[in-house]
mmCIF file of C-alpha atoms in Angstrom:
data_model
loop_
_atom_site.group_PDB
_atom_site.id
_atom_site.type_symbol
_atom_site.label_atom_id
_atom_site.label_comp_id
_atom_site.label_asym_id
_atom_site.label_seq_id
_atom_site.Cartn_x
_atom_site.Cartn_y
_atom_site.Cartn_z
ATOM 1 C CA UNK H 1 -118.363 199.622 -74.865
ATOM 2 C CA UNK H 2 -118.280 202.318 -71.707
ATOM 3 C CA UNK H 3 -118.571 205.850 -71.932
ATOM 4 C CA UNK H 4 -115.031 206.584 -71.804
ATOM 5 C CA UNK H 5 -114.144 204.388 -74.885
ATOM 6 C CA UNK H 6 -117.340 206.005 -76.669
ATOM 7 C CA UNK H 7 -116.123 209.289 -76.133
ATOM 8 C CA UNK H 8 -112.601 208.758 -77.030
ATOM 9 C CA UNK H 9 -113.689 207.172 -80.270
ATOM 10 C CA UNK H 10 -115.903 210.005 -81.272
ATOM 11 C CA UNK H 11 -112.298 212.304 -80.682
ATOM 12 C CA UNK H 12 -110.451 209.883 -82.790
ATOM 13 C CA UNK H 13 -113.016 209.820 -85.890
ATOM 14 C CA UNK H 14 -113.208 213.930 -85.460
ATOM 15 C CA UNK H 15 -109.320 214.062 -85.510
ATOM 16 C CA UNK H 16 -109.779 211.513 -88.765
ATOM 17 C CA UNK H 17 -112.257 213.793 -90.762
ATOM 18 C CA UNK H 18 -110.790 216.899 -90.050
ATOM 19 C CA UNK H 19 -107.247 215.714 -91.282
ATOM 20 C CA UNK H 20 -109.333 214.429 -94.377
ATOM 21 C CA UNK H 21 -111.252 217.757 -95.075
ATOM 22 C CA UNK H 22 -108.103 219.647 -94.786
ATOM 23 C CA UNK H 23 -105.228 217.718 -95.995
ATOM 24 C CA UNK H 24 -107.032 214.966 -99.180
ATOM 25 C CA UNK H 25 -110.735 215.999 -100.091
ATOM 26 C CA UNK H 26 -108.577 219.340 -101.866
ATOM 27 C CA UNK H 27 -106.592 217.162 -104.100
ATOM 28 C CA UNK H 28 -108.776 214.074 -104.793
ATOM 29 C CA UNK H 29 -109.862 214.484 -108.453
ATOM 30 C CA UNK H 30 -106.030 215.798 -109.097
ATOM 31 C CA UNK H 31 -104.881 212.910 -107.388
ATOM 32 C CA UNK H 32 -106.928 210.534 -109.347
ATOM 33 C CA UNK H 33 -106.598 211.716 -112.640
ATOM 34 C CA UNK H 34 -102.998 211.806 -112.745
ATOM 35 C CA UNK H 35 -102.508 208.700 -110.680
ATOM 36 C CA UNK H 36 -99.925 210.804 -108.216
ATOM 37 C CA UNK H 37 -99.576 209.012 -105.144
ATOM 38 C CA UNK H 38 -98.984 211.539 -102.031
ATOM 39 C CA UNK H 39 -95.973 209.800 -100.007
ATOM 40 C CA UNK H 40 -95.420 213.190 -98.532
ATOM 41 C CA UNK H 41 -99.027 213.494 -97.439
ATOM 42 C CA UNK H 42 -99.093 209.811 -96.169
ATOM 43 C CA UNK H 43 -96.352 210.337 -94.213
ATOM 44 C CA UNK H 44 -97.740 213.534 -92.536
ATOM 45 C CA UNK H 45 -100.724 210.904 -91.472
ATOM 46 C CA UNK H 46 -97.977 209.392 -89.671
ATOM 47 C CA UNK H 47 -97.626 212.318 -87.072
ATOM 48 C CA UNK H 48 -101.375 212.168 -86.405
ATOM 49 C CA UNK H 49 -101.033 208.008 -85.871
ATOM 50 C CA UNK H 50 -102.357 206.706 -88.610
ATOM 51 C CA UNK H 51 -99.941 204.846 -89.749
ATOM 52 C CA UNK H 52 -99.216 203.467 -86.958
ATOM 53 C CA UNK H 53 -102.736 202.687 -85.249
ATOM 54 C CA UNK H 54 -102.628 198.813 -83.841
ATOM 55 C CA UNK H 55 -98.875 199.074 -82.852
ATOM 56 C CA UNK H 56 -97.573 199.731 -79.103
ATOM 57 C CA UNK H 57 -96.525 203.269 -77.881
ATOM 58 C CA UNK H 58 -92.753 201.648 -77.099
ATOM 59 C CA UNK H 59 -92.530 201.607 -80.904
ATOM 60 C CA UNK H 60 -93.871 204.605 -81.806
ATOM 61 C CA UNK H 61 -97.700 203.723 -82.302
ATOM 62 C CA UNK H 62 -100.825 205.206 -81.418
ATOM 63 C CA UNK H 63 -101.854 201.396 -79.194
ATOM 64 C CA UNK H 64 -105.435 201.439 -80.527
ATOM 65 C CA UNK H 65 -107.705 198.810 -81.468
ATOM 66 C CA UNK H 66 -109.675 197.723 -84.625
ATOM 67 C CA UNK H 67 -112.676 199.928 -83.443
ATOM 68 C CA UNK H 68 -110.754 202.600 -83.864
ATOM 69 C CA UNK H 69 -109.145 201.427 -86.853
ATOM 70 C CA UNK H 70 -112.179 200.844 -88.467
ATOM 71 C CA UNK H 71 -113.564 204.374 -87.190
ATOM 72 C CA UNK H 72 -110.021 206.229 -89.010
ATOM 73 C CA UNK H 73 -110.572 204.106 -91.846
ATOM 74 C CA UNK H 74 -114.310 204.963 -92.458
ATOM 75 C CA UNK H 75 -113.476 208.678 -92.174
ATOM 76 C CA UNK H 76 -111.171 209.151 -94.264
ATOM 77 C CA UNK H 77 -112.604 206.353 -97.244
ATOM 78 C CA UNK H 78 -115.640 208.565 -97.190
ATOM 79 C CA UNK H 79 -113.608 211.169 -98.909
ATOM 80 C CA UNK H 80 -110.950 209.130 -100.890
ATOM 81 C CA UNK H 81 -110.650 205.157 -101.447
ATOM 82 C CA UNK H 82 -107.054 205.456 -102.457
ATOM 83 C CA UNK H 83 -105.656 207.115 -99.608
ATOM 84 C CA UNK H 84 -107.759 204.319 -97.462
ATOM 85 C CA UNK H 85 -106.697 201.075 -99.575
ATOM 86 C CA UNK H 86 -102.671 203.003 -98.958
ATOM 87 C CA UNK H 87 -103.097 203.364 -94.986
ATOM 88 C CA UNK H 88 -105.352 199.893 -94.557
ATOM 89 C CA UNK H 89 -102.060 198.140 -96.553
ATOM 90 C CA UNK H 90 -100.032 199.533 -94.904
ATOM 91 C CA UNK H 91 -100.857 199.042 -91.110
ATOM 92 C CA UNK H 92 -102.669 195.942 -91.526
ATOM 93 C CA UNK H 93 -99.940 193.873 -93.780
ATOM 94 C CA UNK H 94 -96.725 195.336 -93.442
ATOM 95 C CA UNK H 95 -96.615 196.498 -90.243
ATOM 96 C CA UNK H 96 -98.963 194.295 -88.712
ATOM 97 C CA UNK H 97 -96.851 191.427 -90.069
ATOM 98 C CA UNK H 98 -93.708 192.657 -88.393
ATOM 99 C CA UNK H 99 -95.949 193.648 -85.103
ATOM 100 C CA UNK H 100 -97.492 189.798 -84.948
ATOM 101 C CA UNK H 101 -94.417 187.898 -85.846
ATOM 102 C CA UNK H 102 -91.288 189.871 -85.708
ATOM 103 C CA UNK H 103 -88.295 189.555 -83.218
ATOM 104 C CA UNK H 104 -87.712 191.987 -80.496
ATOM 105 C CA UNK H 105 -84.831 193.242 -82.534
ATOM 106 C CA UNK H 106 -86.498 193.400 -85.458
ATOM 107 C CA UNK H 107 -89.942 195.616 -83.912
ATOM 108 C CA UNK H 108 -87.529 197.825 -82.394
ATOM 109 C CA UNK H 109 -85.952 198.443 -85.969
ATOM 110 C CA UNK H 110 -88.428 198.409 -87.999
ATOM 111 C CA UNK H 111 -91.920 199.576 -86.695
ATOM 112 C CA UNK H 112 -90.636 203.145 -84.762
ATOM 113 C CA UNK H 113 -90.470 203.769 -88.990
ATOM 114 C CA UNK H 114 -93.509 202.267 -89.777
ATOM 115 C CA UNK H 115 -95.491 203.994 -87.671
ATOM 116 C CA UNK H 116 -94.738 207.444 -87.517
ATOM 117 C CA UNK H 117 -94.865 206.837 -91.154
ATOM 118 C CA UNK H 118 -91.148 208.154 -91.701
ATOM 119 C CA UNK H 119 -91.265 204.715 -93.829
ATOM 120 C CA UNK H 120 -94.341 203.473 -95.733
ATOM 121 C CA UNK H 121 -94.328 199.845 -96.308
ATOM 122 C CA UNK H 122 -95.413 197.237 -98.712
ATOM 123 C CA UNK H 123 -96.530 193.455 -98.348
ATOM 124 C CA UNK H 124 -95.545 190.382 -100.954
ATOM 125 C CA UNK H 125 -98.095 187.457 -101.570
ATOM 126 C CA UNK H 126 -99.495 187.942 -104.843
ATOM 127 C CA UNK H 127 -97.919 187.006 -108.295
ATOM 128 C CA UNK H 128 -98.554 186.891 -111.869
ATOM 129 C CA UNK H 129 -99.575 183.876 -111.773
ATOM 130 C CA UNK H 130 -100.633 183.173 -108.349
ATOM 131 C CA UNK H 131 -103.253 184.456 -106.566
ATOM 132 C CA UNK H 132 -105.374 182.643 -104.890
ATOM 133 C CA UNK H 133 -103.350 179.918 -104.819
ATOM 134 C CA UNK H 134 -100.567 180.835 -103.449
ATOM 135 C CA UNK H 135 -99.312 177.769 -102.731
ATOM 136 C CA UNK H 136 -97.487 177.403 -106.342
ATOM 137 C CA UNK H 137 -95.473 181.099 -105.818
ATOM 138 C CA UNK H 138 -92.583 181.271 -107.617
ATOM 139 C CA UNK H 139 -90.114 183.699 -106.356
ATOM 140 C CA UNK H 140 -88.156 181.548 -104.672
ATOM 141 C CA UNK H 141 -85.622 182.010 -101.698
ATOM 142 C CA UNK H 142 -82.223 179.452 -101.739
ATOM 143 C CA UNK H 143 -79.582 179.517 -98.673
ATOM 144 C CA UNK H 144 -75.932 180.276 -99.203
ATOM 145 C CA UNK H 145 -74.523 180.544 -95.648
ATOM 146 C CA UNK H 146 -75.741 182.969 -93.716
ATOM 147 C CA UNK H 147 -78.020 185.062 -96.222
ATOM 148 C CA UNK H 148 -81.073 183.836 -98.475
ATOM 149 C CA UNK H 149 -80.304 184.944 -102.106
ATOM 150 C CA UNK H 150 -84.494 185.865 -103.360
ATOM 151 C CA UNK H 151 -85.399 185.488 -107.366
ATOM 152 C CA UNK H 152 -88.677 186.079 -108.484
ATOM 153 C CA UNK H 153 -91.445 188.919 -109.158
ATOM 154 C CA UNK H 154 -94.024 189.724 -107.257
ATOM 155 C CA UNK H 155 -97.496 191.962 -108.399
ATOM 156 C CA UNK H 156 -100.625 194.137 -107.467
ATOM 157 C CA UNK H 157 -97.987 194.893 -104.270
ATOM 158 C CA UNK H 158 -99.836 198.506 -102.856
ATOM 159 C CA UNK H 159 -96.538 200.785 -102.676
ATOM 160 C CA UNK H 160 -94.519 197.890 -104.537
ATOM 161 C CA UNK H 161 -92.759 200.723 -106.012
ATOM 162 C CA UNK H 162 -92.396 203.422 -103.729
ATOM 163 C CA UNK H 163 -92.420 201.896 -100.247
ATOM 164 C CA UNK H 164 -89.327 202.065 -98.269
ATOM 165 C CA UNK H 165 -89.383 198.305 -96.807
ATOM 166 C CA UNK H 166 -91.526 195.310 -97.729
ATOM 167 C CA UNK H 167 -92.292 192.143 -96.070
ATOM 168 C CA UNK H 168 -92.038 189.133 -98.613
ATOM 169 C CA UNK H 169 -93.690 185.820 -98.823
ATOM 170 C CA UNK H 170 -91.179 183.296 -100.766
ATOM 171 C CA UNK H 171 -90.933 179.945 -101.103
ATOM 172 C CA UNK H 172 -88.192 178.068 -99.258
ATOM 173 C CA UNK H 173 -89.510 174.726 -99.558
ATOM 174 C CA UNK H 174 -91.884 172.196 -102.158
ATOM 175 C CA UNK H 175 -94.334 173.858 -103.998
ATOM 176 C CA UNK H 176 -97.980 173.325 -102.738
ATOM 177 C CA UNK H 177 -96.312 172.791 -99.426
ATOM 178 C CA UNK H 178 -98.168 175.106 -96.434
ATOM 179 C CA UNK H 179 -94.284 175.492 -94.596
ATOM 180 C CA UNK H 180 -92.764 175.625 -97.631
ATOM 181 C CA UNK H 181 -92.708 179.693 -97.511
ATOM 182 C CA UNK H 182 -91.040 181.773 -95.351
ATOM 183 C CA UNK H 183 -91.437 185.967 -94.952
ATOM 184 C CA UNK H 184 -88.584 188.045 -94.846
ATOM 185 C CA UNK H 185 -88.104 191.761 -94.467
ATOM 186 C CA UNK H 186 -86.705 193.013 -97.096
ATOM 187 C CA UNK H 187 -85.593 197.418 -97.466
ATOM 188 C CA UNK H 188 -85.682 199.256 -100.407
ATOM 189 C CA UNK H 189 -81.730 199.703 -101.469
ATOM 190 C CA UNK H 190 -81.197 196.223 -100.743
ATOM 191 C CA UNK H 191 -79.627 195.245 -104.448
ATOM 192 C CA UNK H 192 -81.412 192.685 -106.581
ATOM 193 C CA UNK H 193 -84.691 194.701 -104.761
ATOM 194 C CA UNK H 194 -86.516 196.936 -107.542
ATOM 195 C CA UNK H 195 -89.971 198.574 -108.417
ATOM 196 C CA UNK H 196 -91.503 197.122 -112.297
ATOM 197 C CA UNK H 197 -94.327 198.398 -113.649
ATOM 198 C CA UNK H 198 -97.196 200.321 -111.826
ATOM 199 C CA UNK H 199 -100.387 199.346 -112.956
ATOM 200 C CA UNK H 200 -102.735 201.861 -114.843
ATOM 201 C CA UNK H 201 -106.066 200.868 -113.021
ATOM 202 C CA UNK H 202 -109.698 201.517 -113.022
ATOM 203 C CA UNK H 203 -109.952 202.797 -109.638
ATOM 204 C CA UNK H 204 -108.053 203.184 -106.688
ATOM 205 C CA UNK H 205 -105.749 205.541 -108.866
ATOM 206 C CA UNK H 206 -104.138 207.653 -106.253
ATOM 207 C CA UNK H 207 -103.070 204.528 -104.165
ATOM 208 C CA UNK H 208 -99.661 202.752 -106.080
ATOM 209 C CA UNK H 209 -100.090 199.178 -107.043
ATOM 210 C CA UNK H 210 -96.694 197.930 -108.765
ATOM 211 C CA UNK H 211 -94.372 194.645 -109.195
ATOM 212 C CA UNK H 212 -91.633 194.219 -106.807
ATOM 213 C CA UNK H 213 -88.977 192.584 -108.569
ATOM 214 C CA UNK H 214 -85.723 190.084 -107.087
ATOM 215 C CA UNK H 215 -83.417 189.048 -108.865
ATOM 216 C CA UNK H 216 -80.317 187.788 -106.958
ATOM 217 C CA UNK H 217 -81.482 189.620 -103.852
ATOM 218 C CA UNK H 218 -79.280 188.991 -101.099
ATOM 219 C CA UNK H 219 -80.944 189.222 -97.872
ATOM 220 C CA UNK H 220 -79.238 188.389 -94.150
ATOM 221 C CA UNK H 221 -80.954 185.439 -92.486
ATOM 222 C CA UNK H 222 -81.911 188.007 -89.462
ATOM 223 C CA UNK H 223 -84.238 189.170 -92.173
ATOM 224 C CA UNK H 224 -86.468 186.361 -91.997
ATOM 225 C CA UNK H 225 -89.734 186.727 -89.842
ATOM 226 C CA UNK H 226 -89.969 184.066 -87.499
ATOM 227 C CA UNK H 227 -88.676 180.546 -88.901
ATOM 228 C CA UNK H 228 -88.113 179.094 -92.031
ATOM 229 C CA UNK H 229 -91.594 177.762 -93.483
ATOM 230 C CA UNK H 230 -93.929 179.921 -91.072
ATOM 231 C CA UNK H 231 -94.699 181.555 -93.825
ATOM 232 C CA UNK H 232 -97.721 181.236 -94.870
ATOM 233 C CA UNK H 233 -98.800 180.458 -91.885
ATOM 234 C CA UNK H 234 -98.822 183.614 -90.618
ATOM 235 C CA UNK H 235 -99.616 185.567 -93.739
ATOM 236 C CA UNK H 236 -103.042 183.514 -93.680
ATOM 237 C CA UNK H 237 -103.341 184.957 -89.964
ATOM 238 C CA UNK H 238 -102.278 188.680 -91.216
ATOM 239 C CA UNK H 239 -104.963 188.309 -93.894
ATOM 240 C CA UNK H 240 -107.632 187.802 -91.110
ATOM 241 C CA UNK H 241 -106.798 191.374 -89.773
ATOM 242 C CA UNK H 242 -105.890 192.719 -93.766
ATOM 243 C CA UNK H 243 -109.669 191.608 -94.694
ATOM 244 C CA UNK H 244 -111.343 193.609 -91.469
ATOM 245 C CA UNK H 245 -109.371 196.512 -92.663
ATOM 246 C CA UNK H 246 -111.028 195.775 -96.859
ATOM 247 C CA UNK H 247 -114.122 195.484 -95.053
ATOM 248 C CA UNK H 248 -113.743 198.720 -93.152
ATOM 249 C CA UNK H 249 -112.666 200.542 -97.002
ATOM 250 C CA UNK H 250 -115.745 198.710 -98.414
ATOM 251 C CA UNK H 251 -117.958 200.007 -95.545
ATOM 252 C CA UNK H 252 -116.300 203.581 -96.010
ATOM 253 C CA UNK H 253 -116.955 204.020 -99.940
ATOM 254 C CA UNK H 254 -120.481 202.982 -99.557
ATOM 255 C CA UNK H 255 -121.180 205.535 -96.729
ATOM 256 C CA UNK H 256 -119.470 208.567 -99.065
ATOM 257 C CA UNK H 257 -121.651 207.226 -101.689
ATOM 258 C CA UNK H 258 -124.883 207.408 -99.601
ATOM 259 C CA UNK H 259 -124.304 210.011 -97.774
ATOM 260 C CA UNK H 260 -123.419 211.966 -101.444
ATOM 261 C CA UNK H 261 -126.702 210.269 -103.080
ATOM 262 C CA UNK H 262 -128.903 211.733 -99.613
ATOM 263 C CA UNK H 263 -127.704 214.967 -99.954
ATOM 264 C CA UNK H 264 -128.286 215.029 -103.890
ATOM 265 C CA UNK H 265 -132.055 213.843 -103.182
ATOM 266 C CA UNK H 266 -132.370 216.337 -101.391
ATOM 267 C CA UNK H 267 -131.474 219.001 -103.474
ATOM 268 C CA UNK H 268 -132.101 217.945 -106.592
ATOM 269 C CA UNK H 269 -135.490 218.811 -107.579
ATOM 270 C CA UNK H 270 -137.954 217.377 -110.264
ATOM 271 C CA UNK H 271 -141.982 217.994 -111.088
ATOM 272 C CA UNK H 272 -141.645 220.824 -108.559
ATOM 273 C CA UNK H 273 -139.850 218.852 -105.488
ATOM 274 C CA UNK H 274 -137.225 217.606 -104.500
ATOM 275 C CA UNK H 275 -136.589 213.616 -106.001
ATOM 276 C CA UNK H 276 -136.183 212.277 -101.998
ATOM 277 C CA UNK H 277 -140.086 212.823 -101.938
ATOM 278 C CA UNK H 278 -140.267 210.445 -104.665
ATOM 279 C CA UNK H 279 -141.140 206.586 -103.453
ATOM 280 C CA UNK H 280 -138.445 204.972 -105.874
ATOM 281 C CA UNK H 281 -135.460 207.187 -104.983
ATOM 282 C CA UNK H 282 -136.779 207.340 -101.168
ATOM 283 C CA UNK H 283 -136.773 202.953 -101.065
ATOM 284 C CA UNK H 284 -133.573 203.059 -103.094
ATOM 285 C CA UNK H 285 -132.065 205.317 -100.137
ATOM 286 C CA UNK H 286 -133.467 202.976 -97.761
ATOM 287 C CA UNK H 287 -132.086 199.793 -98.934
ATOM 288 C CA UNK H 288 -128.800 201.668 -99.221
ATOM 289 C CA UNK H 289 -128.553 202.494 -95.740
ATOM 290 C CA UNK H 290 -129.644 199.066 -94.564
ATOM 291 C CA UNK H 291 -127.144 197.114 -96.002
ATOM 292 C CA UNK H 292 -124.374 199.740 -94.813
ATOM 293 C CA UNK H 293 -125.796 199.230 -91.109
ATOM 294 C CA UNK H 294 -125.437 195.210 -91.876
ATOM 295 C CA UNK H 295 -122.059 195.779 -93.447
ATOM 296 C CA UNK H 296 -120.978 198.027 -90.223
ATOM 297 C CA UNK H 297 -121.826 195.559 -87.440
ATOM 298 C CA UNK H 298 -120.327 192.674 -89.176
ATOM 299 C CA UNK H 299 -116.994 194.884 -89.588
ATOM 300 C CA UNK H 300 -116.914 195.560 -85.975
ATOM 301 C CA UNK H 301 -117.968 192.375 -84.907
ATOM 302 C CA UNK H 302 -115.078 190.658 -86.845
ATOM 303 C CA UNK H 303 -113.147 194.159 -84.910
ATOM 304 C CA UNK H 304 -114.119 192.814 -81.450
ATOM 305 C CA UNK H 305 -112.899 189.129 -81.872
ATOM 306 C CA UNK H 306 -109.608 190.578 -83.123
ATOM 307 C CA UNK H 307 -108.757 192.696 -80.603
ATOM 308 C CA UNK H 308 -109.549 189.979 -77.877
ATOM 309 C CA UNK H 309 -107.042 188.111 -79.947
ATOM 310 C CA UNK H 310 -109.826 185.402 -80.408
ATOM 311 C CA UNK H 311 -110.260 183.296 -83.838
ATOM 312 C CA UNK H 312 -111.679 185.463 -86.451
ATOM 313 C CA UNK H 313 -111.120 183.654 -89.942
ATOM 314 C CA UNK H 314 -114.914 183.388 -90.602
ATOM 315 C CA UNK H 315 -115.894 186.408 -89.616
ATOM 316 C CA UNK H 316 -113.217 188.298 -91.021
ATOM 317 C CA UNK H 317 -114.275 186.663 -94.658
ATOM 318 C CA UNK H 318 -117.925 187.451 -94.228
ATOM 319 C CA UNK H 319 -117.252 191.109 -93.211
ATOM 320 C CA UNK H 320 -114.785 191.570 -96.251
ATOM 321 C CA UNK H 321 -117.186 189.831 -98.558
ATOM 322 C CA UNK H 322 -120.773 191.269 -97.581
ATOM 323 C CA UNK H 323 -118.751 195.056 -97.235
ATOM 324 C CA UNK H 324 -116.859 194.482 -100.860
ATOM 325 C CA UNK H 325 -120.285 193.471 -102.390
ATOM 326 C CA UNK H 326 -122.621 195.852 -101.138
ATOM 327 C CA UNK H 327 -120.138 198.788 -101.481
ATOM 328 C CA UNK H 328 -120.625 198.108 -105.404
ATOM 329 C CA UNK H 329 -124.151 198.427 -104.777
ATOM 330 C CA UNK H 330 -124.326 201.162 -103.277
ATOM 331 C CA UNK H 331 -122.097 202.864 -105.491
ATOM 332 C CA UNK H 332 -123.942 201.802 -108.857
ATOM 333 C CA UNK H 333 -127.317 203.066 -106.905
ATOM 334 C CA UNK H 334 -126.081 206.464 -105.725
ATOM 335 C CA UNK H 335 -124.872 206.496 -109.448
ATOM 336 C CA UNK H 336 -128.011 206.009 -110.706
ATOM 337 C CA UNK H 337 -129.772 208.507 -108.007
ATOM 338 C CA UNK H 338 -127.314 210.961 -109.416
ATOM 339 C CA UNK H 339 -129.202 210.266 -112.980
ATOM 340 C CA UNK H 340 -126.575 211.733 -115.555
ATOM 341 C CA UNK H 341 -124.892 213.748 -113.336
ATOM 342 C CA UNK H 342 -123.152 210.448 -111.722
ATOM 343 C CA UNK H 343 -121.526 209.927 -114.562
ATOM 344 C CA UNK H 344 -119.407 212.934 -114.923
ATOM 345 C CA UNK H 345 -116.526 213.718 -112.743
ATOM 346 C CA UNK H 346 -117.474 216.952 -111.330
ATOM 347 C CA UNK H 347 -119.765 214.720 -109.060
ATOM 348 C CA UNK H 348 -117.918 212.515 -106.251
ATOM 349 C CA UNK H 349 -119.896 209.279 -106.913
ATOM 350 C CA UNK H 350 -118.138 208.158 -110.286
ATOM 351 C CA UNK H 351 -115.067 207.553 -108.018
ATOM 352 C CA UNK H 352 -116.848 205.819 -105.494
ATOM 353 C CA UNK H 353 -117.911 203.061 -107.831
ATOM 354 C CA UNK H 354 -114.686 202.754 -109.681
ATOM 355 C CA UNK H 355 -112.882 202.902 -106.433
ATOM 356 C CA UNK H 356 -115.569 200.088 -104.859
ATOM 357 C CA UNK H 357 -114.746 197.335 -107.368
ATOM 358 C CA UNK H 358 -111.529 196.359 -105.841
ATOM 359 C CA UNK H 359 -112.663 195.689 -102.445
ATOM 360 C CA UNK H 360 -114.217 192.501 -104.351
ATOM 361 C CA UNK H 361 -111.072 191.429 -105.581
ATOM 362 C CA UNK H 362 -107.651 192.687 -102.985
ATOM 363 C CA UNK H 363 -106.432 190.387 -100.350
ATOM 364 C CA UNK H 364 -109.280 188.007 -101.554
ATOM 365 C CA UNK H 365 -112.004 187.245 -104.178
ATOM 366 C CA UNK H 366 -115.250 187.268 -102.895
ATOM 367 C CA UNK H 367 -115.318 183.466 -104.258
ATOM 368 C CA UNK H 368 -112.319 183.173 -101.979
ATOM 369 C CA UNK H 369 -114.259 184.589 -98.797
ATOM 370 C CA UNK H 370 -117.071 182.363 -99.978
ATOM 371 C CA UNK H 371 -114.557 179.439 -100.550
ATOM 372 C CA UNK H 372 -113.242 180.506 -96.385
ATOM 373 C CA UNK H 373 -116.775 181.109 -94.916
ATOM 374 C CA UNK H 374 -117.848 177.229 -96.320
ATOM 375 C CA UNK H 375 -114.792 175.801 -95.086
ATOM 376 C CA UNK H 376 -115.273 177.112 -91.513
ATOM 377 C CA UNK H 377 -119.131 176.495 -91.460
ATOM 378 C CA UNK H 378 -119.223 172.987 -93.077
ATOM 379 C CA UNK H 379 -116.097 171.414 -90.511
#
């Protein structure tokens, strides 16, 4: 990396944190306890171009890469995961989606929106009862003429509810069938198209995770995102991007954590000094920042294949899964650093290990990234 692109990144991540400080650290306990998610405030982010970070400047973007994705990201998840799980979704799934696979037509429509953040977006894989394996989805899409009429429910969708356009994953085709689902962009309005229930969650509380539910949606065959039965095709390549940007969440709780659980040691003082002096809290602080240094270059590693538009699948899946995994751990330790203080809410590191646990889980079990990493190794 020169100079120039050093420098430049440093401006970016200041620009980042001093949106945070100003703009979310105010209102994250508020935020949080009453579950409010702040469309107004994400789409301010827009104007500063983070909503809009990996798409060109002839649609409205800010044209960066995934180092500085990961840098924005980092930034502001050391302050809030919810407001970092909201922006990841949305410019990794939604609007990357559109950005890799859309039409000409269809870019110039939709992602001027997307990425000045006038319109937030949403992203359709998941269902009740398909996860993982996707392959069985059941909201289906059936021709009549020119328009695909969409039936079927969709869940854990980030902005499912409140997002103004969503891309959708249904299935066109045989179940268990990799082209037999197609995408389509589908805008909120569209009748048959409605919000279900929003999930009352652990963590994450500030960022909206809701059904999206079809039922006799009628959607225009320009609507579809490249052919019929691409897919999941390409949602398995938007997921490669979608689990650098978990990683880069993961990586950003566990540094608010440490750096929270550093400055506590400090401070907090016990048998006449501070506890930071003391061997067991210093080596616990030491492993801590260890595995965030691991977790770090594996992000950006995964960062630098992507953005020479190289393969990335494994290394996507071990940065999403070592991230996820040690964010936990460093959460639960700067908990425990904290002593009974950690527990209570007055104290930021309660949130970062409620907010840490879905990192393991979203766009991906870590028995999933396991189940990917094998896969690629063992061919």
């Amino acid at each position: 990396m020169t100079i120039d692109k050093i420098d430049n990144l440093a401006l970016i991540e200041q620009s980042a944190k001093d949106f945070t400080e100003a703009n979310i650290r105010p209102y994250v306990m508020e935020w949080d306890e009453s579950q409010h998610v702040p469309m107004d405030m994400l789409q301010q982010m827009g104007e500063y171009g983070f909503m809009g970070i990996l798409v060109p400047e002839a649609y409205g973007g800010a044209a960066l890469g995934y180092q500085e994705y990961i840098s924005i990201l980092c930034e502001i998840g050391k302050v809030c995961g919810s407001i970092c799980l909201s922006v990841a979704a949305h410019n990794s799934l939604c609007t990357n989606h559109i950005l890799s696979f859309g039409n000409e037509e269809q870019k110039q429509k939709y992602l001027p929106k997307l990425a000045t953040g006038e319109w937030i977006g949403a992203w359709g894989l998941t269902e009740p009862n398909t996860g993982s394996d996707a392959g069985r989805m059941k909201c289906v899409a059936t021709q009549d003429g020119d328009y695909w009429v969409l039936n079927g429910t969709k869940n854990f969708i980030t902005h499912g509810k409140s997002g103004h356009v969503a891309v959708v994953i249904a299935r066109t085709g045989e179940p268990l069938d990799s082209h037999g689902m197609s995408a389509f962009v589908v805008e909120r309005g569209t009748p048959g198209f409605s919000g279900g229930k929003k999930e009352n969650k652990l963590g994450m509380r500030a960022s909206e995770t809701a059904e999206m539910i079809f039922d006799n949606c009628r959607i225009h065959k320009s609507q579809m995102l490249g052919e019929v039965g691409d897919g999941f095709i390409q949602s398995l390549k938007v997921l490669d991007g979608g689990r650098i940007s978990i990683a880069a969440v993961s990586l950003a709780i566990a540094k608010g954590a440490y750096e929270a659980a550093v400055k506590y040691a400090q401070e907090r003082e016990q048998f006449g000094k501070p506890i930071a002096s003391f061997q067991a809290i210093s080596f616990k602080l030491a492993d801590m920042a260890t595995k965030i240094e691991a977790a770090e270059l594996l992000t950006r590693q995964a960062g630098v294949l992507k953005d020479k538009g190289q393969k990335c699948t494994k290394e996507s899946a071990m940065a999403k899964y070592y991230a996820s995994e040690i964010a936990c751990e460093v959460a639960n330790d700067a908990v425990q650093i904290f002593g009974g203080y950690g527990y209570i809410k007055d104290f930021p590191v309660e949130k970062f290990y409620r907010d840490a646990k879905l990192c393991t889980i979203g766009e991906g079990t870590s028995e999933i990234q396991k189940v990917v990493i094998a896969r690629d190794i063992l061919r």
